[in-house]
Amino acid sequence: MSLFTTIYDVIVVGGGHAGSEAAAASANMGAHTLLITMNLQNIAQMSCNPAMGGIAKGQIVREIDALGGYSGIVTDKTAIQFKMLNKSKGPAMWSPRAQSDRMQFAECWRTMLEQTENLDFYQDSVNGLLFDENKIIGVKTALGLEIKAKTVIITAGTFLNGLIHIGDKSFGGGRAGEGASTGITEDLVKKGFESGRMKTGTPPRVDGRSLDYSKMIEQPGDEITEKFSYLPTSKALTEQRSCWLTYTNLNVHDSLREGFDRSPMFNGRIQSTGPRYCPSIEDKIDRFATKDRHQIFVEPEGWTTCEMYVNGFSTSLPEDIQDKAIRSIEGFENVKFLRYGYAIEYDFFQPTQLKHSLETKLIENLFFAGQINGTTGYEEAAAQGLMAGVNAALKTQEKEPFILKRNEAYIGVLIDDLITKGTEEPYRMFTSRAEYRTLLRQDNADLRLTPLGFELGLASKERLDRVIEKQRKTDLLINFLQKTSVKEAEINPILKAKNLALINQSMKLYKIAARPQLEFSEFNNIEKVKVFLEENNIDREIIEQAEIHLKYAGYIEKEKNNADKLNRLENVVIPSSFNYSKVKSLSYEAREKLNKIQPTSISQASRISGVSPSDISVLLVYMGR
Ligand code: FAD
């Protein structure tokens, strides 16, 4: 049955973080898009922690924003606390993080999507896929509808055959209070896809009115707040809500251990792998048995709600054990539970089955994005969603795919890692995964990506103009610093205050500004600097750009050179369906892996585990190099 007469350009299945960005991107690129999701009230629902950003993830949100995605704008509009993490380290490590109002976040996303042209919505559950040979042509829904499309993006998150566990209870579900999704995995497996199982977990939510904050340590947001979106319409927070820090103790651990025999993690009911870097509390006390306490951050779920997220206490132990153990945490003696913690197992698909465009290798016009690809985290999901949305739209316009390189964006690193290496456990981004992290900073995502987003038709002219102006002013300031000298009398008081060696002749400002011990703001009282900044309307963002440029010029140059060298290998293209089995001088392991992954370039081949430098030399000879 089909009540839908339209053949859509793009159907997005699932309105989570990946699906929402995918729908926005494809619709904004002019593709007639339908977002089908199980519950229209839960668009971009934060299943776990009500926070966006954090180490490496904050960079991703800024990249999404720079390209013209919505996650940064929504986060700014709904934030209740902001922190720039790692500010004491170099700028490559600075990572913005914001706590969000969970309910406002979902509402704001829905409003933004409703204001997007070319985008239709439909609430139903997709339970089957329509194929014409090895092409997707639409979807089937639980209500029995068939809806046709040129391309389909699946972003089903943790819902595919989702199984929720609390203690010895297990039941089907995609997230607390929501049903699982069935039919999609089965249809894909019939077409030859390889599926696997992963798991993740979430902590209890409690009534903030039942907690004793006098026993906890207040964690306020940053005094100087920043924002995620580069758009001037997005504003940094002026008011914030505090979080609170407390700790587990040996009594808490003993109570938790009492439930281990009923834990689905330890009694074998959960077999699948969970996120290594977000372990459950039972996992932490088991793996780090000598540690007598673990941090617990108590985080408000919004501006007005009393609901608190107990960060660090993710668990699937039985309710009575959760209840008893948590009461031994300082400040939680009289706690009232709103929701118990739980774990969930779900299907994922090895991302090595995808091309760089996130289109599947087996079925043309079918794209996967988000947790279905073995990742964890809203930011990782949103980034893939945006890229899948862009590439599905480009496919319908018969244009080449849009692929970001590893030296251009964390999004490039994320997708390249996934499709080249696959993942055996939920994949999350870290700065250490990016070999060019000095280039991929949160402060310059707009300079790196907005011109590309504009070319695609995704980032607005307003964004591009802002980037051009930012670059112009940064160059102007650097030029001023390079040309302008300061006298001893102007600079020595600043150096003296910092116990630094004084100068005995006038010196160019850029040489002094490059010193790691000095911050540019310390020069603001030098008259000629003050006048220049005022006359040219130079703000903090521009000063930061110029300062990073001067202080880290050596590192930036080195990474650019390395990237250029690697990009030369990126240009050595391997023809599609190249038969590695015929190349007997390749190692057996390399042949097997190369045949499976089918890399598109020598550079990608070199990143596959099991492919050695000598295998690469062999391939280079074959490619005529
Ligand atoms: P989701 O946000 O899960 O969205 C999927 C959407 O698709 C939902 O709206 C759903 O209704 C819809 N949908 C699914 N199937 C269908 C269908 N067949 N038809 C129509 N609509 C469908 N991340 C972390 O980084 N750290 C954590 O500690 C963490 N813990 C988590 C704990 C739990 C219990 C859960 C559920 C998730 C956790 N996550 C965690 C993961 C985080 O929520 C996801 O990474 C992120 O939400 C993935 O985004 P997504 O868009 O891929 O999927």
XYZ file of C-alpha atoms and ligand atoms in Angstrom:
678
model
C 0.000 0.000 0.000
C 1.268 3.500 -0.686
C -0.494 6.674 0.335
C 2.681 8.556 -0.579
C 2.591 9.401 -4.275
C 5.875 11.334 -4.235
C 9.142 9.618 -5.037
C 11.455 11.372 -2.609
C 15.050 12.240 -3.430
C 16.099 11.173 0.059
C 14.367 9.223 2.823
C 16.044 9.439 6.224
C 15.081 6.598 8.569
C 15.369 7.750 12.199
C 15.280 11.229 13.692
C 18.173 10.959 16.158
C 21.330 13.079 15.950
C 22.497 11.461 12.718
C 19.044 11.518 11.131
C 18.318 15.121 12.056
C 21.592 16.403 10.574
C 21.134 14.155 7.524
C 17.610 15.455 6.887
C 18.681 19.092 7.345
C 21.709 18.706 5.053
C 19.950 16.961 2.185
C 16.912 19.286 2.323
C 19.137 22.377 2.478
C 20.961 21.117 -0.592
C 17.683 21.114 -2.472
C 16.831 17.416 -2.239
C 13.172 16.641 -1.502
C 13.586 14.791 1.770
C 11.321 12.731 4.027
C 12.289 12.107 7.639
C 10.553 8.985 8.962
C 10.943 8.435 12.647
C 9.195 6.323 15.255
C 8.207 9.239 17.437
C 8.177 12.830 16.227
C 8.247 14.048 19.827
C 11.696 12.537 20.354
C 13.607 14.223 17.540
C 17.327 14.465 18.418
C 16.577 13.046 21.851
C 19.690 12.821 24.035
C 19.544 9.164 25.076
C 22.246 9.502 27.679
C 24.244 12.475 28.943
C 22.584 15.872 28.274
C 25.806 17.410 26.983
C 27.370 18.218 23.638
C 31.049 18.515 22.841
C 33.997 17.585 25.051
C 37.443 16.422 24.053
C 37.614 16.047 20.233
C 33.802 15.976 20.140
C 33.661 19.759 20.616
C 35.839 20.140 17.530
C 33.377 17.945 15.609
C 30.399 20.107 16.608
C 32.245 23.209 15.408
C 33.037 21.452 12.118
C 29.368 20.537 11.674
C 28.483 24.170 12.282
C 31.140 25.445 9.898
C 29.700 23.262 7.144
C 26.179 24.583 7.759
C 24.760 21.891 10.092
C 22.441 22.618 13.017
C 24.002 20.876 16.071
C 26.066 23.905 17.139
C 23.172 26.348 16.863
C 20.841 24.050 18.831
C 23.489 23.530 21.510
C 24.019 27.284 21.943
C 20.289 27.915 22.165
C 19.710 25.262 24.805
C 22.955 25.265 26.827
C 22.819 25.611 30.599
C 26.576 25.488 31.235
C 29.708 25.999 29.111
C 33.303 24.886 29.631
C 36.336 25.042 27.380
C 38.178 21.843 28.337
C 41.977 21.530 28.263
C 42.513 25.302 28.242
C 45.836 24.786 30.092
C 47.156 22.739 27.129
C 47.992 23.839 23.583
C 45.190 25.125 21.323
C 44.981 21.801 19.445
C 43.555 20.323 22.644
C 41.009 23.028 23.530
C 37.602 21.434 23.371
C 34.290 23.193 23.999
C 31.622 21.340 26.005
C 28.121 22.423 26.948
C 25.504 20.925 29.215
C 22.132 21.212 27.527
C 18.552 21.417 28.643
C 17.476 17.988 27.400
C 13.849 18.859 26.649
C 14.657 22.217 25.049
C 17.345 20.546 22.910
C 14.837 18.172 21.286
C 12.223 20.919 20.925
C 14.698 23.338 19.338
C 15.872 20.689 16.862
C 12.295 19.997 15.835
C 11.585 23.722 15.344
C 14.690 24.145 13.206
C 13.804 21.132 11.072
C 10.221 22.358 10.640
C 11.625 25.655 9.390
C 13.719 23.842 6.765
C 12.428 23.903 3.196
C 12.102 20.674 1.175
C 11.661 18.584 4.317
C 8.609 16.421 5.075
C 8.004 14.410 8.249
C 6.229 11.150 8.917
C 5.881 9.165 12.139
C 6.039 5.394 11.651
C 8.524 2.573 12.072
C 10.392 1.370 8.994
C 10.413 -2.426 9.109
C 11.655 -3.313 5.644
C 13.580 -2.023 2.653
C 12.563 -2.042 -1.020
C 15.206 -3.110 -3.512
C 15.473 -3.332 -7.244
C 18.302 -5.849 -7.639
C 21.248 -4.131 -5.946
C 19.666 -0.689 -5.690
C 17.469 0.633 -2.899
C 14.211 2.149 -4.088
C 12.303 2.824 -0.880
C 11.112 1.580 2.499
C 8.226 -0.345 4.037
C 6.659 0.703 7.321
C 4.962 -1.029 10.226
C 1.621 0.451 9.109
C 2.107 -1.328 5.784
C 3.012 1.711 3.682
C 5.574 1.592 0.889
C 7.384 4.870 0.309
C 9.686 5.291 -2.678
C 12.921 7.265 -2.848
C 16.015 7.652 -4.995
C 18.237 7.295 -1.924
C 17.733 6.073 1.649
C 19.817 6.914 4.725
C 19.460 4.592 7.709
C 20.201 6.186 11.087
C 18.468 3.771 13.453
C 20.851 4.327 16.412
C 20.544 1.814 19.226
C 17.137 0.617 18.017
C 17.926 -2.284 15.640
C 16.773 -5.382 17.569
C 17.505 -3.368 20.735
C 17.441 -5.378 23.954
C 17.356 -3.552 27.296
C 18.862 -5.130 30.426
C 18.357 -4.236 34.083
C 19.629 -6.923 36.459
C 17.978 -10.193 35.518
C 15.244 -8.501 33.453
C 15.606 -8.135 29.677
C 13.072 -6.748 27.245
C 12.987 -5.398 23.691
C 13.434 -1.646 23.292
C 15.463 0.969 21.411
C 15.828 3.237 24.426
C 13.938 3.483 27.760
C 10.218 3.717 26.994
C 10.608 3.171 23.230
C 10.189 0.047 21.113
C 12.926 -1.744 19.199
C 13.195 -1.656 15.424
C 12.870 -4.974 13.621
C 13.035 -5.952 9.965
C 15.819 -3.689 8.701
C 18.717 -5.861 9.916
C 17.045 -8.960 8.557
C 16.523 -7.409 5.086
C 20.122 -6.222 4.972
C 21.568 -9.562 6.089
C 19.574 -11.254 3.299
C 21.341 -8.927 0.870
C 24.735 -10.063 2.156
C 25.527 -7.473 4.856
C 27.463 -8.520 7.932
C 25.829 -7.369 11.199
C 27.171 -7.500 14.754
C 26.073 -6.629 18.302
C 27.293 -3.846 20.562
C 26.122 -2.544 23.898
C 26.025 0.694 25.829
C 24.608 1.805 29.143
C 23.244 4.780 31.006
C 23.160 5.859 34.671
C 20.118 6.492 36.852
C 18.350 9.875 36.866
C 17.417 11.154 40.309
C 15.333 13.881 41.934
C 17.654 16.826 42.601
C 15.437 17.933 45.490
C 16.413 14.800 47.410
C 20.181 15.458 47.244
C 22.381 17.200 49.827
C 24.633 19.515 47.814
C 26.428 20.752 50.945
C 28.316 17.428 50.864
C 29.377 17.882 47.230
C 31.796 20.209 45.467
C 30.218 22.816 43.211
C 31.347 22.748 39.566
C 30.433 26.080 37.995
C 30.795 26.779 34.282
C 33.575 28.939 32.836
C 33.616 32.599 33.834
C 34.162 33.613 30.223
C 31.760 31.562 28.164
C 32.073 30.843 24.463
C 29.729 29.210 21.974
C 29.668 26.503 19.352
C 28.171 28.233 16.346
C 30.228 30.704 14.348
C 27.031 32.548 13.417
C 26.748 35.940 15.149
C 23.087 35.172 15.922
C 24.259 32.453 18.329
C 25.094 33.896 21.750
C 27.370 32.738 24.550
C 25.678 32.034 27.896
C 25.349 34.855 30.389
C 23.724 32.729 33.103
C 24.623 29.128 33.947
C 23.607 26.220 36.173
C 26.269 24.504 38.249
C 27.043 20.802 38.336
C 28.237 19.006 41.482
C 31.080 16.608 42.205
C 30.996 13.750 44.690
C 32.669 10.322 44.925
C 31.850 6.666 45.348
C 33.503 4.905 48.323
C 34.241 1.379 49.510
C 30.714 0.939 50.945
C 29.245 1.824 47.548
C 31.571 -0.692 45.880
C 30.668 -3.443 48.376
C 26.954 -2.869 47.763
C 27.473 -2.990 44.002
C 29.449 -6.253 44.274
C 26.499 -7.860 46.087
C 24.629 -7.688 42.771
C 27.364 -9.021 40.483
C 25.823 -12.494 40.241
C 22.624 -10.861 38.913
C 24.518 -8.514 36.585
C 23.882 -9.192 32.885
C 27.447 -7.981 32.300
C 29.017 -10.626 34.513
C 26.622 -13.572 34.273
C 27.052 -13.819 30.496
C 23.652 -12.466 29.384
C 25.369 -9.505 27.705
C 27.996 -10.826 25.317
C 28.546 -7.767 23.166
C 31.239 -5.128 23.573
C 30.567 -1.784 25.242
C 32.294 1.598 25.007
C 35.768 1.201 26.541
C 35.923 4.857 27.574
C 32.430 5.021 29.123
C 32.545 1.920 31.346
C 29.738 1.067 33.743
C 30.388 1.550 37.458
C 30.414 -2.238 37.939
C 33.036 -2.488 35.196
C 35.135 0.240 36.858
C 35.187 -1.362 40.302
C 35.895 -4.738 38.723
C 38.707 -3.536 36.445
C 40.250 -1.056 38.879
C 39.764 -3.079 42.066
C 42.474 -1.180 43.957
C 40.814 2.220 43.470
C 38.771 3.128 46.515
C 36.719 5.879 44.908
C 35.441 7.081 41.523
C 34.209 10.545 40.548
C 30.486 11.156 40.221
C 29.317 14.345 38.486
C 25.764 15.343 39.298
C 24.452 17.224 36.273
C 21.134 19.078 35.926
C 19.018 17.950 32.965
C 17.722 21.450 32.302
C 16.996 24.966 33.548
C 13.829 24.197 35.455
C 13.657 20.436 35.960
C 14.657 18.747 39.209
C 15.937 15.727 37.230
C 19.650 15.083 37.714
C 21.948 12.909 35.595
C 24.380 10.857 37.724
C 27.413 10.945 35.433
C 29.922 8.176 36.189
C 27.342 5.736 37.594
C 26.230 3.982 34.415
C 24.905 0.574 35.441
C 22.709 -2.349 34.497
C 22.681 -3.881 37.980
C 19.260 -4.756 39.478
C 17.174 -1.821 40.786
C 17.538 -2.862 44.472
C 21.344 -2.885 44.110
C 21.395 0.509 42.327
C 19.175 1.869 45.088
C 21.263 0.548 47.969
C 24.660 1.426 46.479
C 23.828 4.985 45.458
C 22.604 5.859 48.966
C 26.148 5.362 50.293
C 27.448 8.183 48.075
C 27.907 11.428 50.015
C 24.935 13.677 49.340
C 22.737 10.809 48.083
C 21.633 9.446 51.475
C 17.940 10.363 50.889
C 17.889 10.051 47.126
C 14.675 9.495 45.172
C 15.042 7.720 41.820
C 13.291 9.015 38.705
C 14.708 6.339 36.375
C 17.032 3.405 36.957
C 20.175 2.892 34.909
C 20.130 0.223 32.199
C 22.207 -1.318 29.423
C 21.137 -1.880 25.857
C 22.372 -4.276 23.168
C 21.716 -3.472 19.532
C 22.729 -4.426 15.973
C 25.407 -2.509 14.098
C 27.009 -2.987 10.704
C 30.787 -3.145 10.266
C 31.523 0.228 8.630
C 34.101 -1.384 6.332
C 30.995 -2.185 4.251
C 30.777 1.517 3.353
C 32.483 3.844 0.900
C 33.955 7.174 2.027
C 30.635 8.775 1.020
C 28.873 6.508 3.590
C 27.053 4.804 0.741
C 27.072 1.026 1.163
C 29.294 -0.976 -1.175
C 26.669 -3.686 -1.652
C 23.534 -1.638 -2.340
C 23.603 1.465 -4.479
C 21.933 4.638 -3.110
C 21.745 3.214 0.422
C 23.637 5.162 3.106
C 24.275 4.435 6.813
C 25.078 7.044 9.476
C 25.447 7.146 13.256
C 25.426 4.401 15.857
C 24.462 1.843 13.178
C 28.096 2.195 11.979
C 29.510 1.129 15.349
C 30.121 4.607 16.756
C 28.997 6.047 20.071
C 28.154 9.655 20.831
C 25.833 12.333 19.553
C 28.617 14.291 17.866
C 30.028 11.317 15.945
C 26.477 10.455 14.849
C 25.589 14.016 13.845
C 28.787 14.371 11.788
C 28.097 11.172 9.862
C 24.478 12.221 9.393
C 25.512 15.505 7.831
C 27.947 13.776 5.478
C 25.419 11.094 4.496
C 22.787 13.794 3.897
C 25.169 15.755 1.697
C 26.245 12.687 -0.254
C 22.731 11.331 -0.741
C 21.685 14.743 -2.109
C 24.765 14.850 -4.362
C 23.979 11.339 -5.625
C 20.468 12.411 -6.667
C 22.042 15.389 -8.431
C 24.480 13.011 -10.162
C 27.445 14.824 -8.661
C 30.716 13.500 -7.227
C 30.673 12.610 -3.496
C 31.911 15.087 -0.896
C 34.785 13.545 1.061
C 36.801 15.272 3.763
C 40.453 14.306 4.076
C 42.137 13.444 7.360
C 44.048 16.747 7.327
C 40.862 18.751 6.689
C 38.570 17.691 9.514
C 37.973 15.375 12.450
C 34.953 14.308 10.403
C 37.420 13.102 7.755
C 39.397 11.172 10.376
C 36.215 9.630 11.803
C 34.891 8.357 8.488
C 38.272 7.222 7.196
C 38.962 5.303 10.439
C 35.561 3.632 10.301
C 35.580 2.524 6.706
C 39.269 1.619 6.571
C 39.745 -0.129 9.921
C 36.225 -1.041 11.023
C 35.584 -1.229 14.734
C 35.233 -4.004 17.267
C 33.919 -1.748 20.053
C 31.813 1.440 20.069
C 34.070 4.009 18.365
C 34.431 7.466 19.894
C 36.609 10.295 18.726
C 39.770 11.406 20.564
C 42.309 14.057 19.668
C 44.911 11.265 19.552
C 43.146 9.694 16.568
C 43.953 12.776 14.464
C 47.542 12.888 13.220
C 47.066 16.541 12.160
C 45.450 17.835 15.312
C 47.349 21.126 15.300
C 45.597 21.864 12.009
C 42.195 20.565 13.141
C 41.480 23.028 15.930
C 38.086 24.129 17.210
C 38.948 27.798 16.581
C 39.573 27.370 12.856
C 36.861 24.905 11.753
C 35.148 27.782 9.923
C 38.341 28.709 8.047
C 38.864 25.069 7.094
C 35.334 24.095 6.157
C 32.919 26.968 5.534
C 34.257 27.628 2.011
C 33.670 23.929 1.236
C 30.199 24.042 2.796
C 29.378 27.143 0.773
C 30.519 25.514 -2.455
C 28.197 22.594 -1.705
C 25.258 24.941 -1.206
C 25.007 24.082 2.482
C 26.760 26.918 4.333
C 25.127 30.315 3.815
C 26.710 33.400 2.189
C 26.547 35.033 5.635
C 28.848 32.306 6.982
C 31.273 32.676 4.097
C 31.427 36.479 4.398
C 32.180 36.114 8.084
C 35.057 33.729 7.339
C 36.525 36.064 4.741
C 36.371 38.929 7.241
C 37.930 36.779 9.994
C 40.830 35.859 7.717
C 41.266 39.483 6.569
C 41.425 40.815 10.115
C 43.742 38.019 11.288
C 46.167 38.795 8.438
C 45.899 42.504 9.254
C 46.795 41.895 12.892
C 49.691 39.553 12.052
C 50.985 42.133 9.592
C 50.766 44.851 12.253
C 52.671 42.687 14.743
C 55.346 41.922 12.157
C 55.831 45.585 11.245
C 55.502 47.236 14.631
C 58.374 47.590 17.081
C 58.062 48.311 20.785
C 60.586 50.137 22.911
C 62.161 48.689 26.056
C 60.148 51.088 28.233
C 56.884 49.852 26.716
C 57.493 46.125 27.068
C 59.904 45.665 29.979
C 57.299 46.309 32.719
C 55.242 43.435 31.263
C 58.296 41.158 31.066
C 59.364 42.122 34.589
C 55.927 41.289 36.012
C 56.356 37.793 34.589
C 59.978 37.387 35.727
C 61.145 37.160 32.121
C 64.446 38.418 30.700
C 64.167 42.113 29.819
C 65.040 43.512 26.387
C 67.649 46.216 25.899
C 66.668 47.498 22.473
C 63.404 47.935 20.627
C 61.960 44.733 19.223
C 59.293 43.679 16.712
C 56.051 42.833 18.497
C 55.548 39.504 16.737
C 58.791 38.172 18.234
C 57.567 38.954 21.712
C 54.025 37.736 20.997
C 55.442 34.366 19.903
C 56.866 33.711 23.376
C 54.882 30.945 25.074
C 54.938 32.632 28.503
C 53.154 35.776 27.286
C 49.543 36.292 26.310
C 48.590 38.883 23.767
C 46.046 40.437 26.124
C 49.024 41.651 28.172
C 49.960 44.043 25.341
C 46.554 45.711 25.331
C 47.836 48.587 27.449
C 50.605 49.488 25.014
C 49.152 52.613 23.410
C 49.834 51.775 19.749
C 48.400 48.259 20.188
C 45.314 49.625 21.891
C 44.737 52.170 19.119
C 45.231 49.548 16.378
C 42.780 47.098 17.973
C 40.154 49.796 18.450
C 40.541 51.369 15.015
C 40.270 48.023 13.261
C 37.599 46.591 15.523
C 39.714 43.523 16.364
C 37.989 41.213 18.834
C 39.096 38.309 21.034
C 38.522 35.707 18.289
C 40.915 37.469 15.900
C 43.540 38.010 18.602
C 43.386 34.290 19.427
C 43.830 33.349 15.740
C 46.869 35.593 15.336
C 48.364 34.408 18.607
C 47.989 30.709 17.706
C 49.432 31.435 14.281
C 52.536 33.082 15.764
C 53.100 30.731 18.688
C 52.516 27.453 16.844
C 53.787 28.378 13.372
C 56.492 25.655 13.491
C 54.082 22.839 14.392
C 51.460 24.035 11.900
C 54.005 24.140 9.070
C 55.342 20.688 9.927
C 51.875 19.122 9.929
C 50.989 20.859 6.664
C 54.148 19.418 5.046
C 53.386 15.928 6.345
C 49.814 16.194 5.097
C 51.014 17.314 1.665
C 53.305 14.275 1.453
C 50.486 11.926 2.404
C 48.036 13.589 0.058
C 50.376 12.748 -2.801
C 49.764 9.074 -1.952
C 46.040 9.913 -1.704
C 46.237 10.895 -5.355
C 47.564 7.481 -6.361
C 44.174 5.977 -7.137
C 43.580 2.221 -7.078
C 41.043 1.178 -9.733
C 37.753 -0.080 -8.249
C 37.472 -3.874 -7.965
C 41.257 -4.281 -8.337
C 41.958 -7.986 -7.788
C 44.592 -8.194 -5.046
C 44.506 -12.015 -5.085
C 46.483 -11.933 -8.315
C 49.356 -9.992 -6.694
C 51.269 -12.904 -5.201
C 54.043 -10.686 -3.781
C 51.550 -9.187 -1.318
C 51.390 -10.927 2.050
C 48.411 -13.271 2.498
C 46.952 -11.026 5.229
C 47.313 -7.912 3.052
C 45.585 -9.596 0.118
C 42.686 -10.670 2.318
C 42.250 -7.246 3.948
C 42.690 -5.275 0.720
C 40.116 -7.416 -1.075
C 37.689 -6.854 1.795
C 38.141 -3.080 2.239
C 38.777 -2.240 -1.450
C 40.695 1.000 -0.683
C 40.365 3.771 -3.238
C 43.930 5.095 -2.882
C 47.402 3.926 -1.850
C 47.164 6.211 1.151
C 43.977 4.524 2.373
C 45.570 1.109 1.736
C 48.514 2.100 3.963
C 46.127 2.742 6.886
C 44.593 -0.754 6.852
C 45.913 -2.803 9.766
C 47.846 -5.791 8.422
C 49.032 -3.965 5.296
C 52.765 -3.380 5.768
C 55.087 -0.797 4.153
C 56.477 -3.570 1.913
C 52.921 -4.369 0.706
C 52.560 -0.683 -0.129
C 55.811 -0.726 -2.131
C 54.457 -3.686 -4.115
C 51.205 -1.830 -4.807
C 53.063 1.328 -5.840
C 54.949 -0.688 -8.451
C 51.635 -2.110 -9.709
C 50.177 1.398 -9.962
C 53.152 2.389 -12.074
C 54.954 4.447 -9.414
P 19.747 7.629 18.036
O 20.021 8.878 18.731
O 19.616 6.384 18.819
O 18.437 7.866 17.169
C 17.851 6.869 16.409
C 16.491 7.358 15.962
O 15.990 6.515 14.980
C 15.458 7.399 17.052
O 14.764 8.611 16.957
C 14.531 6.234 16.733
O 13.204 6.461 17.116
C 14.646 6.199 15.231
N 14.429 4.886 14.642
C 15.135 3.764 14.901
N 14.713 2.762 14.117
C 13.725 3.277 13.354
C 12.895 2.725 12.368
N 13.001 1.453 12.012
N 11.950 3.494 11.801
C 11.821 4.814 12.145
N 12.605 5.380 13.081
C 13.540 4.617 13.681
N 26.834 7.819 23.824
C 27.958 8.223 24.390
O 28.749 8.920 23.751
N 28.262 7.886 25.653
C 27.432 7.128 26.385
O 27.742 6.825 27.526
C 26.221 6.699 25.812
N 25.364 5.943 26.509
C 24.193 5.564 25.959
C 23.298 4.828 26.710
C 22.101 4.435 26.205
C 21.165 3.635 27.048
C 21.779 4.781 24.890
C 20.462 4.356 24.310
C 22.656 5.508 24.128
C 23.876 5.894 24.664
N 24.815 6.636 23.948
C 25.961 7.061 24.505
C 24.735 6.746 22.538
C 24.114 7.967 21.971
O 22.819 8.091 22.432
C 24.167 7.696 20.504
O 25.511 7.585 20.103
C 23.533 8.699 19.626
O 22.287 9.064 20.097
C 23.456 8.055 18.264
O 22.747 8.845 17.398
P 21.951 8.182 16.222
O 21.321 9.293 15.503
O 22.807 7.240 15.499
O 20.825 7.314 16.932
